[in-house]
Coordinates of C-alpha atoms in Angstrom, one line a residue:
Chain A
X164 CA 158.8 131.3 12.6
X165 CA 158.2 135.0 10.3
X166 CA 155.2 137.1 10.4
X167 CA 154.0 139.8 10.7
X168 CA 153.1 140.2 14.7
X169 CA 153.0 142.4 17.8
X170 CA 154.8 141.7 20.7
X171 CA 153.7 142.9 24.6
X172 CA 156.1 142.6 27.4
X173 CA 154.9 142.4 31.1
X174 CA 157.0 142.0 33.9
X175 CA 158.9 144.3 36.7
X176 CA 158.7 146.4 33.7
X177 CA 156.7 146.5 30.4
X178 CA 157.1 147.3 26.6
X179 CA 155.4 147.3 23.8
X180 CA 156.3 146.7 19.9
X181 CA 153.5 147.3 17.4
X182 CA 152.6 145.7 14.4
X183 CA 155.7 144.6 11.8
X184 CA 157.3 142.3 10.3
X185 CA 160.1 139.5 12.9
X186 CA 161.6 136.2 13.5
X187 CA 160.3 134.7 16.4
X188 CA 162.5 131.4 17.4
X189 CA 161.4 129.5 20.3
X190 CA 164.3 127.0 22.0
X191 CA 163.6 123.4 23.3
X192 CA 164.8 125.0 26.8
X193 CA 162.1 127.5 26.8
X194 CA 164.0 130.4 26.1
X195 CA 162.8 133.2 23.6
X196 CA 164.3 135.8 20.7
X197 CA 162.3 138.0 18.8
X198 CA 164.5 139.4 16.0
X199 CA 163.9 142.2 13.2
X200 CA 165.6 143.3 10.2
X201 CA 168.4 144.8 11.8
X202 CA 171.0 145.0 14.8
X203 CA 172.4 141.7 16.4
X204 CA 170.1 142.3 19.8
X205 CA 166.6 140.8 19.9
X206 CA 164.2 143.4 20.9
X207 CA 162.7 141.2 23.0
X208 CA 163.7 137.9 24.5
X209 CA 162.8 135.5 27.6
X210 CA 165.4 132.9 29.4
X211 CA 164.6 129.4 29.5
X212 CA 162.2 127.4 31.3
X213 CA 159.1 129.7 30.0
X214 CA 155.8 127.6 29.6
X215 CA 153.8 128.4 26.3
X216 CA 150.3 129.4 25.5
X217 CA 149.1 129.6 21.8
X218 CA 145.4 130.1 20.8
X219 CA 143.3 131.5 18.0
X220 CA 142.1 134.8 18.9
X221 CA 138.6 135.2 16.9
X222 CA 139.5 133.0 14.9
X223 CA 142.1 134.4 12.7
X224 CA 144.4 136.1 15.2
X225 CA 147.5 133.5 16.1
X226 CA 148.8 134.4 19.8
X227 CA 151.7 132.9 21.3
X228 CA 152.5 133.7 25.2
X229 CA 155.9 132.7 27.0
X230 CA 155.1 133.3 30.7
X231 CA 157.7 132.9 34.0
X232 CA 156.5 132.5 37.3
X233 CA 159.8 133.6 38.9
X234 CA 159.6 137.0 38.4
X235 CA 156.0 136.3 37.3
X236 CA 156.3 137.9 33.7
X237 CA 154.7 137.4 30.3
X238 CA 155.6 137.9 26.9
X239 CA 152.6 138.1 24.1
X240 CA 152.6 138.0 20.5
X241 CA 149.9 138.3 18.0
X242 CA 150.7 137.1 14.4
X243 CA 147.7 138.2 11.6
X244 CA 150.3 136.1 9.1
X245 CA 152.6 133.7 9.3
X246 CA 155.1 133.7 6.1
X247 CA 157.2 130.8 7.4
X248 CA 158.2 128.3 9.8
X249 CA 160.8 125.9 10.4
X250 CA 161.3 123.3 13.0
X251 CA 164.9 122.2 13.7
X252 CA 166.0 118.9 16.0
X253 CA 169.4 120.7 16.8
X254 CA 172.4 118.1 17.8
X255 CA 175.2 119.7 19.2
X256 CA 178.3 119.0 21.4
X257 CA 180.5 121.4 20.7
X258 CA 183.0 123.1 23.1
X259 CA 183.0 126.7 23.4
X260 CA 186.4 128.0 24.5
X261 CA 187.4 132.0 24.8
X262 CA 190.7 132.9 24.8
X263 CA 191.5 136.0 26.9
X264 CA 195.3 136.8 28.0
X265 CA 196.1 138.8 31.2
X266 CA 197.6 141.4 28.5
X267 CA 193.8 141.3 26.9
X268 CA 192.3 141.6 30.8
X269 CA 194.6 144.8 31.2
X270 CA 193.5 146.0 27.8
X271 CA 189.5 145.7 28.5
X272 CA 190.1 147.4 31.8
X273 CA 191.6 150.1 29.6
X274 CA 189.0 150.3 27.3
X275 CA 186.2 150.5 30.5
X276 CA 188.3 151.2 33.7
X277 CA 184.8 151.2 35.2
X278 CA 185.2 147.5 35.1
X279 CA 187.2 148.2 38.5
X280 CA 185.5 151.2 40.0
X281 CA 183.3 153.8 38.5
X282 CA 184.9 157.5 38.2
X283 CA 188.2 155.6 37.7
X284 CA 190.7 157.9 34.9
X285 CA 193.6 155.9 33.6
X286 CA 197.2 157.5 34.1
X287 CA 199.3 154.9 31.9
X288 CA 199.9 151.4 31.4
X289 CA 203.1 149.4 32.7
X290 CA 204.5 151.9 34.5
X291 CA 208.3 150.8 35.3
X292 CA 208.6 151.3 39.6
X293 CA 212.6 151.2 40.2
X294 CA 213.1 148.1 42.0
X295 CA 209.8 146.3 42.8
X296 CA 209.5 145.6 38.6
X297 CA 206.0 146.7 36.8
X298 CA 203.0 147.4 37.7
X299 CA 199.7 146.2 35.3
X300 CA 197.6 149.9 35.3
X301 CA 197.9 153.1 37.2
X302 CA 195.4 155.3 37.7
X303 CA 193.8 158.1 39.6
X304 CA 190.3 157.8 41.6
X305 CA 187.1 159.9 41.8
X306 CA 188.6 161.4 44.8
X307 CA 191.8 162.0 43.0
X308 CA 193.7 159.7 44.7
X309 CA 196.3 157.6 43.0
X310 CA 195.7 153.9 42.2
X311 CA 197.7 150.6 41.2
X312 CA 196.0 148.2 39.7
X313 CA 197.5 145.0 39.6
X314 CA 195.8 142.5 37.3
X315 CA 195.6 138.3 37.7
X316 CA 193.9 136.5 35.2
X317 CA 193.6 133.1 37.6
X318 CA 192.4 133.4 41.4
X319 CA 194.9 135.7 42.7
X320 CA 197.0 134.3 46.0
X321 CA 198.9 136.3 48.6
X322 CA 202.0 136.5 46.6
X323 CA 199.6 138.4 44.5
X324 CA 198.5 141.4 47.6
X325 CA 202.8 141.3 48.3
X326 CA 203.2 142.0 44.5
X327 CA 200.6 145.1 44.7
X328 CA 201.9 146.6 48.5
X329 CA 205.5 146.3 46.6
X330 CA 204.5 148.5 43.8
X331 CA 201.9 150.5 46.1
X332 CA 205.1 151.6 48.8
X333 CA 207.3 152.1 45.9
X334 CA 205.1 154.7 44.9
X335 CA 204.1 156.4 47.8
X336 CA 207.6 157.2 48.4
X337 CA 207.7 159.2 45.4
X338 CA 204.7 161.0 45.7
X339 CA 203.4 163.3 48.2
X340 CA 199.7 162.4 47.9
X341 CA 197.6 159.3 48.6
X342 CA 197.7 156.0 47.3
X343 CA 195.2 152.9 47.0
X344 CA 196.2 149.3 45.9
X345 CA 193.5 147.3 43.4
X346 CA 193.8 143.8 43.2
X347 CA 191.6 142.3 40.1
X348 CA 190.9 139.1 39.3
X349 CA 188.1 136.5 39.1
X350 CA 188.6 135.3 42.6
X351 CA 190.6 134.7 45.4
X352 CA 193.1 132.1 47.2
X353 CA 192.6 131.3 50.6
X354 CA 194.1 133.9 53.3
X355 CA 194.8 136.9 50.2
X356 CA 191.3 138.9 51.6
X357 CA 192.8 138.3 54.9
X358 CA 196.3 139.7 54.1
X359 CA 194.5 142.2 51.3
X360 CA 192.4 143.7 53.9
X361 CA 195.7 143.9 56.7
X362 CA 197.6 145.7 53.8
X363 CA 194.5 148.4 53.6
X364 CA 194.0 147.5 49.9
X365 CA 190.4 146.7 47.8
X366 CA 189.7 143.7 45.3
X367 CA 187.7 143.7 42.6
X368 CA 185.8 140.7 40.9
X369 CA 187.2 141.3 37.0
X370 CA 186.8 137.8 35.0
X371 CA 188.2 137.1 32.2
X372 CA 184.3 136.4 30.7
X373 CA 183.8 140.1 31.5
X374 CA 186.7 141.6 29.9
X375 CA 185.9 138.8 26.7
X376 CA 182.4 141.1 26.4
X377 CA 184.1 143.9 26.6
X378 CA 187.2 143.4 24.1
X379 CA 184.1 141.8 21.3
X380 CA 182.7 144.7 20.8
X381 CA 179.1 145.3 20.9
X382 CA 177.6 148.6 19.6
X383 CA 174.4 150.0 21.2
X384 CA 172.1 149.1 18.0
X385 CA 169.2 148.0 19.9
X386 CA 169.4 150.8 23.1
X387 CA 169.4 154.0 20.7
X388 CA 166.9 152.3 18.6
X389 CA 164.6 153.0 21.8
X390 CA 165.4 156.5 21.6
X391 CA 165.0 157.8 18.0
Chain B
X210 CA 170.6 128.9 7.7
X211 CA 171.1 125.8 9.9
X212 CA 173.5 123.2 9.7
X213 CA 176.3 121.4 11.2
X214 CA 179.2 123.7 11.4
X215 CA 182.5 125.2 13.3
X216 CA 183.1 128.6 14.6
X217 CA 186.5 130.5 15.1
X218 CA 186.6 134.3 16.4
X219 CA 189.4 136.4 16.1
X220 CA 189.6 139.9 17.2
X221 CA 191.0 141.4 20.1
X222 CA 190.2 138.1 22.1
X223 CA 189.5 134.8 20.6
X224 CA 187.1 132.0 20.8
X225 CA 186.6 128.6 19.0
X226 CA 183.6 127.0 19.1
X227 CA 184.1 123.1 17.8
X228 CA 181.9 121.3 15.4
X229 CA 177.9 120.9 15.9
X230 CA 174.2 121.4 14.5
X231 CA 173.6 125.5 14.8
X232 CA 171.1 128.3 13.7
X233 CA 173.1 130.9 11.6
X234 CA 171.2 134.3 11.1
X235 CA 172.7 136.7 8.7
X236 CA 170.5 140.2 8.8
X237 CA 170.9 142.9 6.2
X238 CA 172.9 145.5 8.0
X239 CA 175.6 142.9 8.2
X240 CA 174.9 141.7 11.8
X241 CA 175.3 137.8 12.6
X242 CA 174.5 136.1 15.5
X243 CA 174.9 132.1 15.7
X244 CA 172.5 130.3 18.5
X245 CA 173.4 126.9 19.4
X246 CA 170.1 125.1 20.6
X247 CA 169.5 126.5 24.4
X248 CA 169.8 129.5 26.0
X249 CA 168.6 133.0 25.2
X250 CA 171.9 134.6 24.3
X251 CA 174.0 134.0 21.0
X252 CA 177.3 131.9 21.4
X253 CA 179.0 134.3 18.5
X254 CA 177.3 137.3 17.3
X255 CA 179.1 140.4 15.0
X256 CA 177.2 143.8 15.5
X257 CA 176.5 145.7 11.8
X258 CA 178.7 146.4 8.9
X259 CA 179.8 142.8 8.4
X260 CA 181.6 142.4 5.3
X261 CA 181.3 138.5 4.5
X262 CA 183.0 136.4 1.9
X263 CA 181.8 132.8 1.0
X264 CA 183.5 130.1 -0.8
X265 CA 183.9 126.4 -0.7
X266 CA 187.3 124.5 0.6
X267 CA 188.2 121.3 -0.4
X268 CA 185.1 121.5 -2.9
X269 CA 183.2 120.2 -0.2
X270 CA 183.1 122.5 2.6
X271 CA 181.6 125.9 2.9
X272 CA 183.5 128.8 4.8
X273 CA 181.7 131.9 5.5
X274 CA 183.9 134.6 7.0
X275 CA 182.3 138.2 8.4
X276 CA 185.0 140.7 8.6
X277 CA 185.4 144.1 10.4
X278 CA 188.0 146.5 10.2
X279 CA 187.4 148.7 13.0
X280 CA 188.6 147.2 15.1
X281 CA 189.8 144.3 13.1
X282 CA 188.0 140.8 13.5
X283 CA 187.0 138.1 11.7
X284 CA 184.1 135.7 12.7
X285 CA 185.0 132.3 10.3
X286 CA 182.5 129.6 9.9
X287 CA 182.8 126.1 8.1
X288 CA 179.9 124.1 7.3
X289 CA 179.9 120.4 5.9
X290 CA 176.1 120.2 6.2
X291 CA 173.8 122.7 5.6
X292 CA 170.3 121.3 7.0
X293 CA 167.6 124.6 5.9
X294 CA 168.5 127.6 4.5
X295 CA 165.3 130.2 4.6
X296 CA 165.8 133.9 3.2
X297 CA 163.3 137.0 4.8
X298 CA 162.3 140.2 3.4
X299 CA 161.1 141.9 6.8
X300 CA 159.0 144.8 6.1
X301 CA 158.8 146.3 9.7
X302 CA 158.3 149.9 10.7
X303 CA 156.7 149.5 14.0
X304 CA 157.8 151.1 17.1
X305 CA 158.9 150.0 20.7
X306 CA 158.2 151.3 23.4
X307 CA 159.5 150.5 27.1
X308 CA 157.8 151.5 30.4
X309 CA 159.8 152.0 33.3
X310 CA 158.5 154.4 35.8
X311 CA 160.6 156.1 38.7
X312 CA 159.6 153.3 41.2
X313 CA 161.2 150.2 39.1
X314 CA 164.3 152.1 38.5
X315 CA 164.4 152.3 42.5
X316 CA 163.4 148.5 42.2
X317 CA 166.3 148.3 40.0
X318 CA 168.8 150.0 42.0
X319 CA 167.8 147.8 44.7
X320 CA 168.4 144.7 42.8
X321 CA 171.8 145.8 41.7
X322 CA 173.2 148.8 43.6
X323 CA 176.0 148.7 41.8
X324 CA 174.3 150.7 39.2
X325 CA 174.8 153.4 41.6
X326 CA 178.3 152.5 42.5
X327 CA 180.3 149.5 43.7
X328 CA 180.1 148.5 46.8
X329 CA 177.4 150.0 48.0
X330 CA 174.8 148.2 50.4
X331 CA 171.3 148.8 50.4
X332 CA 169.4 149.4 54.1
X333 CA 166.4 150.6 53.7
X334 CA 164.2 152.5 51.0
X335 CA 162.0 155.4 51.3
X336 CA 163.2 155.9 54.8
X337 CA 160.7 158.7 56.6
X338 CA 162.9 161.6 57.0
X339 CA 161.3 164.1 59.2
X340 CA 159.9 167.1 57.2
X341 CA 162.1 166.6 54.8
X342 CA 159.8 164.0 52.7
X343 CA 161.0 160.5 51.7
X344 CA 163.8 159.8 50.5
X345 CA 164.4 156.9 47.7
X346 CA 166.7 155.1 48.2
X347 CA 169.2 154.9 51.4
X348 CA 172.7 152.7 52.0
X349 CA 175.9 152.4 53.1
X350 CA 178.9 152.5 50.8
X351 CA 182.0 150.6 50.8
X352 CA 184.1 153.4 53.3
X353 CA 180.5 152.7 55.8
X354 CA 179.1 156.3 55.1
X355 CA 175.6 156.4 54.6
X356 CA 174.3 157.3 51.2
X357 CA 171.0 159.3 50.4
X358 CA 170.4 158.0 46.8
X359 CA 168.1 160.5 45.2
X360 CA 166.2 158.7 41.7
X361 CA 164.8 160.9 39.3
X362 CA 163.5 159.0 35.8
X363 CA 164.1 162.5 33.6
X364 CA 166.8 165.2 33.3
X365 CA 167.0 166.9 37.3
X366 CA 166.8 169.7 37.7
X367 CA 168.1 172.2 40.7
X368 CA 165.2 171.2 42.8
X369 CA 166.2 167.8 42.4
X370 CA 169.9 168.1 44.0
X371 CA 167.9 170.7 46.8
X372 CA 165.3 168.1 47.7
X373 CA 168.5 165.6 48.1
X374 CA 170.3 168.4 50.4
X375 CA 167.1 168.4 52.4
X376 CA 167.1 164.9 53.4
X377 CA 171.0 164.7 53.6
X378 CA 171.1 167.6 55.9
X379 CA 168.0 166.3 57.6
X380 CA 169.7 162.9 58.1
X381 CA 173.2 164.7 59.1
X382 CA 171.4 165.9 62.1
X383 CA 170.3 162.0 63.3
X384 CA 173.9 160.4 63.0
X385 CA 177.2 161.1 63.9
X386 CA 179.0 159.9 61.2
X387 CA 179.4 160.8 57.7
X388 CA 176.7 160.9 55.1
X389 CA 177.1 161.5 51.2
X390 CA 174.1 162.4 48.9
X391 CA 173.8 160.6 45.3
X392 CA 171.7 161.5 42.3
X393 CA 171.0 159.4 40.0
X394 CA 169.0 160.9 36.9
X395 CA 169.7 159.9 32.7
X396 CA 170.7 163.1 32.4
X397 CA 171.1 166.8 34.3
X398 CA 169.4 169.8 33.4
X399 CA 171.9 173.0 33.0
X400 CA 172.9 174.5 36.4
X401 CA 172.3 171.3 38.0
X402 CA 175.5 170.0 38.2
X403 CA 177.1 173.1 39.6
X404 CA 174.7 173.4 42.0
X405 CA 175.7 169.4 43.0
X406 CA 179.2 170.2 43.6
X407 CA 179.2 173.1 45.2
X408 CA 176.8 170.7 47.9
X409 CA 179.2 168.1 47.9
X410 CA 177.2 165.8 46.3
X411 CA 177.7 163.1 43.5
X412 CA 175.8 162.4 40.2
X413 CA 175.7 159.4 38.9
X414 CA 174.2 158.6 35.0
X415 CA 171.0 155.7 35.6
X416 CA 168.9 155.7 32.6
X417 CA 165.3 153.5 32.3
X418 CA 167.0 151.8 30.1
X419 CA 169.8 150.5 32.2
X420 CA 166.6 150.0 34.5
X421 CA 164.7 147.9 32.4
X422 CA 167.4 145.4 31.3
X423 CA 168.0 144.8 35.0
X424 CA 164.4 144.6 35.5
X425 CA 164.2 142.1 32.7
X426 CA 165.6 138.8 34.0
X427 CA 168.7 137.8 32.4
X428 CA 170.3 134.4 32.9
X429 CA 174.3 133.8 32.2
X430 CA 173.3 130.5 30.7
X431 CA 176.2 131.4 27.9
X432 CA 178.7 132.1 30.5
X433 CA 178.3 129.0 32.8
X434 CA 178.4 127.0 29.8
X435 CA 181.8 128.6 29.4
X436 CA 182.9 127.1 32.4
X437 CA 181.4 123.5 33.0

């Protein structure tokens, strides 16, 4: 549906967008988008399972609410004009596949190291370790500690924790200042927390769903928009 | 424009997205978003700056391709039905305006303390503290130190980090084992920061607007539906 509307938001915070021209497109799931004339984010939007409320108000004012119990929120718009609408019986099977490598992984985690830890600086990338073969990303800490990261695409397994504490003790014979071990990946096998833990090293939950959003990249449009 | 279609991304990951019935929104600044019909969130977008060729293949199907160079992707789609198409002159100068005062964005951090940093485990929040005052927020990081998590909504100031020295050196006094101080502001005023480190204390950036999209409930409807 277009027209020209105002939109309220309530909930464990609130907004407000005054009168103007959007798109307002309601799914069979319950779920929300309220779009204007530019930037690919809504400016405001509600996940499924809202219930709807849509009235006259004195007589000429068309308002549309999409409320949530759980948080209790609400979402209110008030159309004076309505330029178009369109209903659409959607049929739609379709697979969605992403396809992210462990050499895209690395990459995102280059891009945004904050991925792993916050503070995080990268050194370099594929740093050749004499004998114990390559490690994924090194890098240096808030603290200013040095760090491996070692990178799994799949669940990572113990072979995984031996892989870092190889490249980890290659290193710390080489250097004369501390060194932490990062294991990433989007989970892990049975008895590699265990083993990680023993070996003094951290893991981080880094999907390849996370690093996907981070290589397609998305520009601020909608966040600086609130602050012109 | 809705109809039945496929969807292949390239950039510096890749997704495919296999035939089906789909809402294709084209907006003037050359964003795109495609919405299949549930969920809140787009299955492909393209921020702004699109460029977008069109043509027919085979003389019966339609390809629309939007293309960025920096960095380089391509979003392709291939229609062989094309249900509705429906084209919007939005005139829209309104203004939005979010509301998120100091105590949601401690809401917020308590929802997700990793805002604040990873790791990090909430105990209690506006723990009594003696003379000192209150303090906002208070946890336990991931070495087991405990964390006086100072929230200011606007730039600090000096007083800010002196009023989070207070209740760290209040709290120092109590326990016998290490205690870090954290402010978290949008932004420092000048001095600020030099006054934090020479205190020992951390700063971490935590904006309303982080706050709010926390606040607002979001659902990863698109990215379990990546994974059934």
């Amino acid at each position: 549906m277009a027209g020209n509307c105002t939109v309220n938001y309530e909930g464990r915070a609130a907004s407000k967008l005054t009168w103007g021209e959007r798109v307002l497109i309601i799914k069979a799931d319950g779920s929300v988008l309220i779009h204007r004339r530019s930037g690919y984010e809504p400016v405001n939007w509600q996940p499924p399972k809202c219930q709807f409320r849509a009235g006259l108000e004195d007589g000429k004012v068309l308002s549309i609410s999409a409320i949530r119990q759980e948080p209790k929120e609400s979402l209110k718009l008030l159309f004076d004009n309505v330029t178009a609408i369109m209903s659409l019986t959607l049929t739609d099977e379709g697979e969605f596949a992403m396809h992210v490598t462990e050499e895209q992984m690395k990459r995102a985690i280059m891009l945004d190291p904050s991925l792993v830890e916050p503070g995080l600086k990268l050194i370099s990338e594929e740093t050749k370790m004499g004998d114990s073969g390559f490690t994924d990303v090194y890098a240096e800490d808030a603290q200013g500690r040095l760090v491996v990261i070692e990178i799994k695409r799949n669940a990572a397994s113990r072979e995984a924790a031996l892989q870092l504490n190889r490249y980890v003790e290659t290193l710390r014979k080489r250097v004369n200042r501390p060194v932490r071990g990062i294991l990433t990946a989007p989970e892990l096998r049975s008895g590699t927390s265990t083993l990680l833990a023993k070996l003094g090293y951290d893991f981080k939950v880094v999907s390849p769903e996370k690093c996907f959003q981070i290589l397609k990249p998305r520009t601020d449009a909608r966040l600086t928009e609130f602050l012109r």
